[in-house]
Amino acid sequence: MKRLLVIGIGAGNPDYITMQAVKALNRVDVFFLMDKGQSKDKLIDLRREICERYITDRTYRFAEAHSPERERGVDYSASVDDLNRAKQQTFERLINDELADGQCGGFLVWGDPALYDSTIRILQAILASGRCEFEFEVIPGITSVQALAAQHKVPLNTIGRSIEITTGRRLAAGQVSDTDSLVVMLDAEDSYHQVADQETEIYWGAYLGTPDEILIHGKLGDVADEIERVRKAARAEHGWIMDTYLLRKP
Ligand SMILES: C[S@@+](CC[C@H](N)C(=O)[O-])C[C@H]1O[C@@H](n2cnc3c(N)ncnc32)[C@H](O)[C@@H]1O
C-alpha cells in the first residue's frame, strides 16, 4: 500500500513547523512539489529549506509538477471546479508514476491543510473514484490566521463571541455575518474598503512569518488608504502578495 502524508508546514516561518511535522517529514520518500510559476519560487524554496533543515537521516527526492491555475474572468465556482479536476489529474499522475508500492509520499501544504486548501478534498475524491489506492494522514500546521494574531498580539475573538473566517470575495459581496470579529483571506481586491463603519479596527498582515512581513493596524478611516498603497507597492516589488486581516467592529 502507498502512504501519503499531508503535512502542514506553517504559513511562512520555517520555525512554525511542529514536532509532529518534523517526524512526518522524516518518513517521506518522495515530496510532491507543485510549481506555481516564477513569482512563487520563494514558496517552493521555503519547502526545500524545510526539508534540508529538518530531515536528518533519510534519502528523499522531489517530484515536481506544474500546478494548474484557475481561469480568471469566468464564473468563479465553475472555474474552481475545473481547477480541482485538473489538480486531481496531476495528483493521480504523481501518485501513480512517482511512488512505488510501500513508499511514502509527502504534500507540503502551506499553513494548515484544513484552511482554504484543496489537498484533502482532492485526495478524498481520488480515493472515492477508485482509480488509485493509498492511505493518508493529515498533520496540522500553523495557519496564516494564527500568525496574524500572534504578530499583532491580538486575540481573534472578543470575550464569549464568535469569529468568522471568510474571503475577500464574500466581504465585497456583503455575504458576511454581523460578528464583531471577521478574518478575511484571499482578498485580491482591497475589499476592506467596502466596510461602512470607519471606526472598525483592521489588523493587516502581509508575507507573515517571512523576512518580508508587513504589519499595519488602526481604524479603517485612518489606515485603509495606507494599506492599499503599501499592498500595491509590495505586490509590484515581489510579483505576488499574500495578506490576511482581522476586522474588529467597535
Ligand atoms: C489558499 S489560502 C491558504 C491558507 C493556508 N492553508 C493557511 O493555513 O493559512 C491562501 C491565503 O492565505 C493567506 N495567507 C497564507 N499565508 C500567508 C502569509 N504568510 N501572510 C499573510 N497571509 C497569508 C492569504 O490570505 C492568502 O490569500
PDB file of C-alpha atoms and ligand atoms in Angstrom:
ATOM      1  CA  MET A   1       0.000   0.000   0.000  1.00  0.00           C
ATOM      2  CA  LYS A   2       1.171   3.545  -0.776  1.00  0.00           C
ATOM      3  CA  ARG A   3       1.004   6.065   2.053  1.00  0.00           C
ATOM      4  CA  LEU A   4       0.602   9.829   1.744  1.00  0.00           C
ATOM      5  CA  LEU A   5       1.317  12.445   4.384  1.00  0.00           C
ATOM      6  CA  VAL A   6      -0.368  15.821   4.034  1.00  0.00           C
ATOM      7  CA  ILE A   7       1.920  17.962   6.144  1.00  0.00           C
ATOM      8  CA  GLY A   8       1.012  21.478   7.273  1.00  0.00           C
ATOM      9  CA  ILE A   9       4.260  23.461   7.174  1.00  0.00           C
ATOM     10  CA  GLY A  10       3.002  26.708   8.704  1.00  0.00           C
ATOM     11  CA  ALA A  11       2.401  29.937   6.851  1.00  0.00           C
ATOM     12  CA  GLY A  12       5.850  31.377   6.206  1.00  0.00           C
ATOM     13  CA  ASN A  13       8.326  30.916   9.021  1.00  0.00           C
ATOM     14  CA  PRO A  14      10.274  27.611   8.966  1.00  0.00           C
ATOM     15  CA  ASP A  15      10.103  27.747  12.781  1.00  0.00           C
ATOM     16  CA  TYR A  16       6.324  27.255  12.571  1.00  0.00           C
ATOM     17  CA  ILE A  17       6.929  23.535  11.886  1.00  0.00           C
ATOM     18  CA  THR A  18       5.579  21.330  14.687  1.00  0.00           C
ATOM     19  CA  MET A  19       7.391  18.319  16.174  1.00  0.00           C
ATOM     20  CA  GLN A  20       4.735  16.095  14.592  1.00  0.00           C
ATOM     21  CA  ALA A  21       5.529  17.606  11.191  1.00  0.00           C
ATOM     22  CA  VAL A  22       9.269  17.010  11.711  1.00  0.00           C
ATOM     23  CA  LYS A  23       8.586  13.340  12.453  1.00  0.00           C
ATOM     24  CA  ALA A  24       6.356  13.121   9.369  1.00  0.00           C
ATOM     25  CA  LEU A  25       8.983  14.794   7.135  1.00  0.00           C
ATOM     26  CA  ASN A  26      11.431  12.114   8.211  1.00  0.00           C
ATOM     27  CA  ARG A  27       9.105   9.346   6.928  1.00  0.00           C
ATOM     28  CA  VAL A  28       8.741  10.641   3.361  1.00  0.00           C
ATOM     29  CA  ASP A  29      10.444   9.072   0.305  1.00  0.00           C
ATOM     30  CA  VAL A  30       9.085  11.463  -2.322  1.00  0.00           C
ATOM     31  CA  PHE A  31       7.897  15.051  -1.818  1.00  0.00           C
ATOM     32  CA  PHE A  32       5.409  16.318  -4.374  1.00  0.00           C
ATOM     33  CA  LEU A  33       6.089  19.969  -5.181  1.00  0.00           C
ATOM     34  CA  MET A  34       3.532  21.961  -7.105  1.00  0.00           C
ATOM     35  CA  ASP A  35       5.224  24.714  -9.100  1.00  0.00           C
ATOM     36  CA  LYS A  36       3.090  27.881  -9.290  1.00  0.00           C
ATOM     37  CA  GLY A  37       5.334  29.866 -11.638  1.00  0.00           C
ATOM     38  CA  GLN A  38       8.393  32.067 -11.214  1.00  0.00           C
ATOM     39  CA  SER A  39       6.793  34.653  -8.976  1.00  0.00           C
ATOM     40  CA  LYS A  40       6.074  31.979  -6.358  1.00  0.00           C
ATOM     41  CA  ASP A  41       9.584  30.437  -6.466  1.00  0.00           C
ATOM     42  CA  LYS A  42      10.159  31.653  -2.918  1.00  0.00           C
ATOM     43  CA  LEU A  43       7.354  29.383  -1.688  1.00  0.00           C
ATOM     44  CA  ILE A  44       8.984  26.344  -3.323  1.00  0.00           C
ATOM     45  CA  ASP A  45      12.376  27.410  -1.917  1.00  0.00           C
ATOM     46  CA  LEU A  46      10.890  27.505   1.581  1.00  0.00           C
ATOM     47  CA  ARG A  47       9.664  23.921   1.173  1.00  0.00           C
ATOM     48  CA  ARG A  48      13.135  22.783   0.091  1.00  0.00           C
ATOM     49  CA  GLU A  49      14.681  24.693   3.013  1.00  0.00           C
ATOM     50  CA  ILE A  50      12.304  22.952   5.430  1.00  0.00           C
ATOM     51  CA  CYS A  51      13.352  19.539   4.093  1.00  0.00           C
ATOM     52  CA  GLU A  52      17.068  20.402   4.290  1.00  0.00           C
ATOM     53  CA  ARG A  53      16.726  21.752   7.784  1.00  0.00           C
ATOM     54  CA  TYR A  54      14.555  19.064   9.385  1.00  0.00           C
ATOM     55  CA  ILE A  55      15.235  15.802   7.559  1.00  0.00           C
ATOM     56  CA  THR A  56      18.207  14.381   9.353  1.00  0.00           C
ATOM     57  CA  ASP A  57      18.751  10.798   8.393  1.00  0.00           C
ATOM     58  CA  ARG A  58      16.926   9.810   5.272  1.00  0.00           C
ATOM     59  CA  THR A  59      17.219   9.835   1.496  1.00  0.00           C
ATOM     60  CA  TYR A  60      14.344  11.560  -0.212  1.00  0.00           C
ATOM     61  CA  ARG A  61      13.624  13.142  -3.554  1.00  0.00           C
ATOM     62  CA  PHE A  62      11.331  15.768  -5.024  1.00  0.00           C
ATOM     63  CA  ALA A  63       8.827  15.159  -7.806  1.00  0.00           C
ATOM     64  CA  GLU A  64       7.731  18.450  -9.331  1.00  0.00           C
ATOM     65  CA  ALA A  65       4.590  19.136 -11.297  1.00  0.00           C
ATOM     66  CA  HIS A  66       3.173  22.318 -12.733  1.00  0.00           C
ATOM     67  CA  SER A  67       0.227  23.418 -10.597  1.00  0.00           C
ATOM     68  CA  PRO A  68      -2.843  24.163 -12.740  1.00  0.00           C
ATOM     69  CA  GLU A  69      -4.130  27.755 -12.352  1.00  0.00           C
ATOM     70  CA  ARG A  70      -7.717  28.938 -12.033  1.00  0.00           C
ATOM     71  CA  GLU A  71      -9.115  30.555 -15.164  1.00  0.00           C
ATOM     72  CA  ARG A  72      -9.843  34.249 -14.434  1.00  0.00           C
ATOM     73  CA  GLY A  73     -12.770  36.300 -15.706  1.00  0.00           C
ATOM     74  CA  VAL A  74     -15.207  33.357 -15.856  1.00  0.00           C
ATOM     75  CA  ASP A  75     -17.805  32.048 -13.390  1.00  0.00           C
ATOM     76  CA  TYR A  76     -15.949  31.616 -10.082  1.00  0.00           C
ATOM     77  CA  SER A  77     -17.328  28.293  -8.835  1.00  0.00           C
ATOM     78  CA  ALA A  78     -17.172  26.693 -12.298  1.00  0.00           C
ATOM     79  CA  SER A  79     -13.529  27.756 -12.621  1.00  0.00           C
ATOM     80  CA  VAL A  80     -12.757  26.340  -9.135  1.00  0.00           C
ATOM     81  CA  ASP A  81     -14.396  23.018 -10.124  1.00  0.00           C
ATOM     82  CA  ASP A  82     -12.286  22.932 -13.314  1.00  0.00           C
ATOM     83  CA  LEU A  83      -9.180  23.744 -11.319  1.00  0.00           C
ATOM     84  CA  ASN A  84      -9.825  20.965  -8.815  1.00  0.00           C
ATOM     85  CA  ARG A  85     -10.419  18.447 -11.620  1.00  0.00           C
ATOM     86  CA  ALA A  86      -7.101  19.446 -13.217  1.00  0.00           C
ATOM     87  CA  LYS A  87      -5.355  19.201  -9.848  1.00  0.00           C
ATOM     88  CA  GLN A  88      -6.898  15.782  -9.274  1.00  0.00           C
ATOM     89  CA  GLN A  89      -5.403  14.533 -12.544  1.00  0.00           C
ATOM     90  CA  THR A  90      -1.997  15.930 -11.607  1.00  0.00           C
ATOM     91  CA  PHE A  91      -2.134  14.310  -8.156  1.00  0.00           C
ATOM     92  CA  GLU A  92      -3.207  10.969  -9.632  1.00  0.00           C
ATOM     93  CA  ARG A  93      -0.307  11.039 -12.085  1.00  0.00           C
ATOM     94  CA  LEU A  94       2.177  11.839  -9.309  1.00  0.00           C
ATOM     95  CA  ILE A  95       0.859   9.077  -7.045  1.00  0.00           C
ATOM     96  CA  ASN A  96       0.768   6.501  -9.868  1.00  0.00           C
ATOM     97  CA  ASP A  97       4.062   7.368 -11.567  1.00  0.00           C
ATOM     98  CA  GLU A  98       6.329   8.688  -8.829  1.00  0.00           C
ATOM     99  CA  LEU A  99       5.540   6.445  -5.874  1.00  0.00           C
ATOM    100  CA  ALA A 100       6.228   2.705  -5.623  1.00  0.00           C
ATOM    101  CA  ASP A 101       4.113   0.350  -3.546  1.00  0.00           C
ATOM    102  CA  GLY A 102       5.152   0.560   0.119  1.00  0.00           C
ATOM    103  CA  GLN A 103       6.635   4.070  -0.322  1.00  0.00           C
ATOM    104  CA  CYS A 104       5.561   7.246   1.419  1.00  0.00           C
ATOM    105  CA  GLY A 105       4.712  10.471  -0.454  1.00  0.00           C
ATOM    106  CA  GLY A 106       4.502  13.920   1.117  1.00  0.00           C
ATOM    107  CA  PHE A 107       2.478  17.013   0.267  1.00  0.00           C
ATOM    108  CA  LEU A 108       3.873  20.094   1.999  1.00  0.00           C
ATOM    109  CA  VAL A 109       0.816  22.267   2.497  1.00  0.00           C
ATOM    110  CA  TRP A 110       1.158  25.973   3.241  1.00  0.00           C
ATOM    111  CA  GLY A 111      -0.206  26.819   6.702  1.00  0.00           C
ATOM    112  CA  ASP A 112      -2.741  24.173   7.704  1.00  0.00           C
ATOM    113  CA  PRO A 113      -4.307  21.708   5.246  1.00  0.00           C
ATOM    114  CA  ALA A 114      -7.788  22.286   6.739  1.00  0.00           C
ATOM    115  CA  LEU A 115      -7.968  26.001   5.901  1.00  0.00           C
ATOM    116  CA  TYR A 116      -8.675  27.162   2.321  1.00  0.00           C
ATOM    117  CA  ASP A 117      -6.648  24.342   0.823  1.00  0.00           C
ATOM    118  CA  SER A 118      -7.930  21.672  -1.544  1.00  0.00           C
ATOM    119  CA  THR A 119      -5.370  18.887  -0.938  1.00  0.00           C
ATOM    120  CA  ILE A 120      -7.566  16.858   1.457  1.00  0.00           C
ATOM    121  CA  ARG A 121     -10.663  17.284  -0.743  1.00  0.00           C
ATOM    122  CA  ILE A 122      -8.743  16.166  -3.831  1.00  0.00           C
ATOM    123  CA  LEU A 123      -7.249  13.091  -2.123  1.00  0.00           C
ATOM    124  CA  GLN A 124     -10.714  12.100  -0.855  1.00  0.00           C
ATOM    125  CA  ALA A 125     -12.089  12.497  -4.404  1.00  0.00           C
ATOM    126  CA  ILE A 126      -9.305  10.314  -5.839  1.00  0.00           C
ATOM    127  CA  LEU A 127      -9.984   7.611  -3.239  1.00  0.00           C
ATOM    128  CA  ALA A 128     -13.712   7.785  -3.971  1.00  0.00           C
ATOM    129  CA  SER A 129     -13.036   7.379  -7.716  1.00  0.00           C
ATOM    130  CA  GLY A 130     -11.262   4.086  -7.008  1.00  0.00           C
ATOM    131  CA  ARG A 131      -8.580   4.927  -9.566  1.00  0.00           C
ATOM    132  CA  CYS A 132      -5.731   4.932  -7.006  1.00  0.00           C
ATOM    133  CA  GLU A 133      -5.251   3.103  -3.739  1.00  0.00           C
ATOM    134  CA  PHE A 134      -3.455   4.666  -0.810  1.00  0.00           C
ATOM    135  CA  GLU A 135      -3.794   5.578   2.843  1.00  0.00           C
ATOM    136  CA  PHE A 136      -3.247   9.112   4.019  1.00  0.00           C
ATOM    137  CA  GLU A 137      -2.657  11.098   7.202  1.00  0.00           C
ATOM    138  CA  VAL A 138      -3.004  14.820   7.890  1.00  0.00           C
ATOM    139  CA  ILE A 139      -0.530  16.715  10.055  1.00  0.00           C
ATOM    140  CA  PRO A 140      -1.826  20.128  11.166  1.00  0.00           C
ATOM    141  CA  GLY A 141       0.172  23.339  10.733  1.00  0.00           C
ATOM    142  CA  ILE A 142       0.133  26.931  11.934  1.00  0.00           C
ATOM    143  CA  THR A 143      -2.255  28.945   9.772  1.00  0.00           C
ATOM    144  CA  SER A 144      -1.754  32.474   8.486  1.00  0.00           C
ATOM    145  CA  VAL A 145      -4.665  33.423  10.773  1.00  0.00           C
ATOM    146  CA  GLN A 146      -2.738  32.298  13.854  1.00  0.00           C
ATOM    147  CA  ALA A 147       0.404  34.011  12.567  1.00  0.00           C
ATOM    148  CA  LEU A 148      -1.567  37.245  12.066  1.00  0.00           C
ATOM    149  CA  ALA A 149      -2.986  37.178  15.600  1.00  0.00           C
ATOM    150  CA  ALA A 150       0.412  36.384  17.131  1.00  0.00           C
ATOM    151  CA  GLN A 151       2.277  39.093  15.220  1.00  0.00           C
ATOM    152  CA  HIS A 152      -0.302  41.734  16.144  1.00  0.00           C
ATOM    153  CA  LYS A 153      -0.553  40.345  19.703  1.00  0.00           C
ATOM    154  CA  VAL A 154      -4.354  40.333  19.451  1.00  0.00           C
ATOM    155  CA  PRO A 155      -6.906  37.618  20.323  1.00  0.00           C
ATOM    156  CA  LEU A 156      -9.088  36.588  17.378  1.00  0.00           C
ATOM    157  CA  ASN A 157     -12.353  36.711  19.349  1.00  0.00           C
ATOM    158  CA  THR A 158     -13.766  39.126  21.873  1.00  0.00           C
ATOM    159  CA  ILE A 159     -14.928  37.521  25.145  1.00  0.00           C
ATOM    160  CA  GLY A 160     -17.530  34.819  24.518  1.00  0.00           C
ATOM    161  CA  ARG A 161     -18.209  35.924  20.928  1.00  0.00           C
ATOM    162  CA  SER A 162     -17.702  34.079  17.658  1.00  0.00           C
ATOM    163  CA  ILE A 163     -15.248  34.651  14.816  1.00  0.00           C
ATOM    164  CA  GLU A 164     -15.994  34.358  11.128  1.00  0.00           C
ATOM    165  CA  ILE A 165     -13.243  33.452   8.676  1.00  0.00           C
ATOM    166  CA  THR A 166     -14.120  34.380   5.124  1.00  0.00           C
ATOM    167  CA  THR A 167     -12.816  35.519   1.754  1.00  0.00           C
ATOM    168  CA  GLY A 168     -12.378  38.996   0.287  1.00  0.00           C
ATOM    169  CA  ARG A 169     -14.886  37.983  -2.383  1.00  0.00           C
ATOM    170  CA  ARG A 170     -17.612  37.335   0.225  1.00  0.00           C
ATOM    171  CA  LEU A 171     -16.828  40.530   2.139  1.00  0.00           C
ATOM    172  CA  ALA A 172     -17.089  42.572  -1.063  1.00  0.00           C
ATOM    173  CA  ALA A 173     -20.441  40.918  -1.835  1.00  0.00           C
ATOM    174  CA  GLY A 174     -21.768  41.680   1.679  1.00  0.00           C
ATOM    175  CA  GLN A 175     -22.094  37.932   2.360  1.00  0.00           C
ATOM    176  CA  VAL A 176     -20.778  38.025   5.922  1.00  0.00           C
ATOM    177  CA  SER A 177     -22.449  37.672   9.313  1.00  0.00           C
ATOM    178  CA  ASP A 178     -22.711  40.525  11.805  1.00  0.00           C
ATOM    179  CA  THR A 179     -19.989  39.114  14.066  1.00  0.00           C
ATOM    180  CA  ASP A 180     -17.651  41.660  15.657  1.00  0.00           C
ATOM    181  CA  SER A 181     -14.545  39.695  14.566  1.00  0.00           C
ATOM    182  CA  LEU A 182     -14.105  38.917  10.898  1.00  0.00           C
ATOM    183  CA  VAL A 183     -10.941  37.355   9.468  1.00  0.00           C
ATOM    184  CA  VAL A 184     -10.506  37.918   5.742  1.00  0.00           C
ATOM    185  CA  MET A 185      -8.279  35.830   3.475  1.00  0.00           C
ATOM    186  CA  LEU A 186      -7.798  35.528  -0.292  1.00  0.00           C
ATOM    187  CA  ASP A 187      -8.603  39.185  -0.898  1.00  0.00           C
ATOM    188  CA  ALA A 188      -7.312  40.366  -4.262  1.00  0.00           C
ATOM    189  CA  GLU A 189      -9.490  43.475  -4.358  1.00  0.00           C
ATOM    190  CA  ASP A 190      -8.870  45.519  -1.164  1.00  0.00           C
ATOM    191  CA  SER A 191     -12.363  44.577  -0.003  1.00  0.00           C
ATOM    192  CA  TYR A 192     -11.879  46.283   3.408  1.00  0.00           C
ATOM    193  CA  HIS A 193     -12.871  49.477   1.540  1.00  0.00           C
ATOM    194  CA  GLN A 194     -16.429  48.055   1.456  1.00  0.00           C
ATOM    195  CA  VAL A 195     -16.801  48.204   5.258  1.00  0.00           C
ATOM    196  CA  ALA A 196     -19.021  51.177   6.093  1.00  0.00           C
ATOM    197  CA  ASP A 197     -18.046  51.762   9.738  1.00  0.00           C
ATOM    198  CA  GLN A 198     -14.747  53.640   9.585  1.00  0.00           C
ATOM    199  CA  GLU A 199     -14.250  53.119  13.351  1.00  0.00           C
ATOM    200  CA  THR A 200     -13.730  49.374  12.648  1.00  0.00           C
ATOM    201  CA  GLU A 201     -10.191  48.359  13.518  1.00  0.00           C
ATOM    202  CA  ILE A 202      -8.132  46.439  10.971  1.00  0.00           C
ATOM    203  CA  TYR A 203      -5.158  44.243  11.845  1.00  0.00           C
ATOM    204  CA  TRP A 204      -3.482  43.660   8.471  1.00  0.00           C
ATOM    205  CA  GLY A 205      -0.501  41.411   7.742  1.00  0.00           C
ATOM    206  CA  ALA A 206       1.309  40.501   4.543  1.00  0.00           C
ATOM    207  CA  TYR A 207       4.037  37.845   3.998  1.00  0.00           C
ATOM    208  CA  LEU A 208       3.516  36.879   7.654  1.00  0.00           C
ATOM    209  CA  GLY A 209       6.357  34.948   9.246  1.00  0.00           C
ATOM    210  CA  THR A 210       8.767  35.742   6.415  1.00  0.00           C
ATOM    211  CA  PRO A 211      11.580  38.333   6.289  1.00  0.00           C
ATOM    212  CA  ASP A 212       9.281  40.476   4.084  1.00  0.00           C
ATOM    213  CA  GLU A 213       6.495  40.644   6.685  1.00  0.00           C
ATOM    214  CA  ILE A 214       4.468  43.890   6.833  1.00  0.00           C
ATOM    215  CA  LEU A 215       2.011  44.727   9.631  1.00  0.00           C
ATOM    216  CA  ILE A 216      -0.424  47.649   9.775  1.00  0.00           C
ATOM    217  CA  HIS A 217      -3.031  48.262  12.481  1.00  0.00           C
ATOM    218  CA  GLY A 218      -5.507  51.088  13.028  1.00  0.00           C
ATOM    219  CA  LYS A 219      -9.028  52.317  12.384  1.00  0.00           C
ATOM    220  CA  LEU A 220     -10.173  51.808   8.817  1.00  0.00           C
ATOM    221  CA  GLY A 221     -10.778  55.539   8.476  1.00  0.00           C
ATOM    222  CA  ASP A 222      -7.118  56.163   9.314  1.00  0.00           C
ATOM    223  CA  VAL A 223      -5.233  53.307   7.611  1.00  0.00           C
ATOM    224  CA  ALA A 224      -7.302  51.846   4.744  1.00  0.00           C
ATOM    225  CA  ASP A 225      -5.676  54.047   2.094  1.00  0.00           C
ATOM    226  CA  GLU A 226      -2.217  53.379   3.536  1.00  0.00           C
ATOM    227  CA  ILE A 227      -2.835  49.602   3.371  1.00  0.00           C
ATOM    228  CA  GLU A 228      -3.932  49.881  -0.245  1.00  0.00           C
ATOM    229  CA  ARG A 229      -0.807  51.884  -1.122  1.00  0.00           C
ATOM    230  CA  VAL A 230       1.605  49.587   0.768  1.00  0.00           C
ATOM    231  CA  ARG A 231      -0.086  46.477  -0.620  1.00  0.00           C
ATOM    232  CA  LYS A 232       0.163  47.709  -4.208  1.00  0.00           C
ATOM    233  CA  ALA A 233       3.843  48.624  -3.838  1.00  0.00           C
ATOM    234  CA  ALA A 234       4.722  45.291  -2.169  1.00  0.00           C
ATOM    235  CA  ARG A 235       2.885  43.347  -4.839  1.00  0.00           C
ATOM    236  CA  ALA A 236       4.756  45.227  -7.570  1.00  0.00           C
ATOM    237  CA  GLU A 237       8.086  44.617  -5.821  1.00  0.00           C
ATOM    238  CA  HIS A 238       7.626  40.860  -5.187  1.00  0.00           C
ATOM    239  CA  GLY A 239       5.373  39.970  -8.109  1.00  0.00           C
ATOM    240  CA  TRP A 240       2.774  38.429  -5.732  1.00  0.00           C
ATOM    241  CA  ILE A 241       1.259  39.063  -2.313  1.00  0.00           C
ATOM    242  CA  MET A 242      -0.354  37.011   0.436  1.00  0.00           C
ATOM    243  CA  ASP A 243      -2.178  39.052   3.026  1.00  0.00           C
ATOM    244  CA  THR A 244      -4.744  38.398   5.721  1.00  0.00           C
ATOM    245  CA  TYR A 245      -6.580  40.715   8.071  1.00  0.00           C
ATOM    246  CA  LEU A 246      -8.817  40.812  11.111  1.00  0.00           C
ATOM    247  CA  LEU A 247     -11.665  43.340  11.179  1.00  0.00           C
ATOM    248  CA  ARG A 248     -12.857  44.190  14.675  1.00  0.00           C
ATOM    249  CA  LYS A 249     -16.077  46.177  14.997  1.00  0.00           C
ATOM    250  CA  PRO A 250     -16.117  48.804  17.762  1.00  0.00           C
TER     251      PRO A 250
HETATM  252  C1  LIG B   1      -5.094  29.314  -0.431  1.00  0.00           C
HETATM  253  S1  LIG B   1      -5.117  30.131   1.119  1.00  0.00           S
HETATM  254  C2  LIG B   1      -4.108  29.068   2.081  1.00  0.00           C
HETATM  255  C3  LIG B   1      -4.256  29.265   3.563  1.00  0.00           C
HETATM  256  C4  LIG B   1      -3.345  28.372   4.367  1.00  0.00           C
HETATM  257  N1  LIG B   1      -3.728  26.974   4.246  1.00  0.00           N
HETATM  258  C5  LIG B   1      -3.293  28.746   5.838  1.00  0.00           C
HETATM  259  O1  LIG B   1      -3.424  27.836   6.694  1.00  0.00           O
HETATM  260  O2  LIG B   1      -3.050  29.918   6.136  1.00  0.00           O
HETATM  261  C6  LIG B   1      -4.057  31.495   0.767  1.00  0.00           C
HETATM  262  C7  LIG B   1      -4.404  32.723   1.590  1.00  0.00           C
HETATM  263  O3  LIG B   1      -3.894  32.545   2.900  1.00  0.00           O
HETATM  264  C8  LIG B   1      -3.440  33.766   3.414  1.00  0.00           C
HETATM  265  N2  LIG B   1      -2.001  33.617   3.706  1.00  0.00           N
HETATM  266  C9  LIG B   1      -1.269  32.499   3.609  1.00  0.00           C
HETATM  267  N3  LIG B   1      -0.017  32.685   4.021  1.00  0.00           N
HETATM  268  C10 LIG B   1       0.069  33.969   4.410  1.00  0.00           C
HETATM  269  C11 LIG B   1       1.104  34.772   4.939  1.00  0.00           C
HETATM  270  N4  LIG B   1       2.330  34.268   5.166  1.00  0.00           N
HETATM  271  N5  LIG B   1       0.833  36.054   5.223  1.00  0.00           N
HETATM  272  C12 LIG B   1      -0.399  36.579   5.021  1.00  0.00           C
HETATM  273  N6  LIG B   1      -1.416  35.877   4.524  1.00  0.00           N
HETATM  274  C13 LIG B   1      -1.201  34.583   4.222  1.00  0.00           C
HETATM  275  C14 LIG B   1      -3.733  34.824   2.363  1.00  0.00           C
HETATM  276  O4  LIG B   1      -4.997  35.398   2.650  1.00  0.00           O
HETATM  277  C15 LIG B   1      -3.776  34.010   1.100  1.00  0.00           C
HETATM  278  O5  LIG B   1      -4.557  34.638   0.111  1.00  0.00           O
END
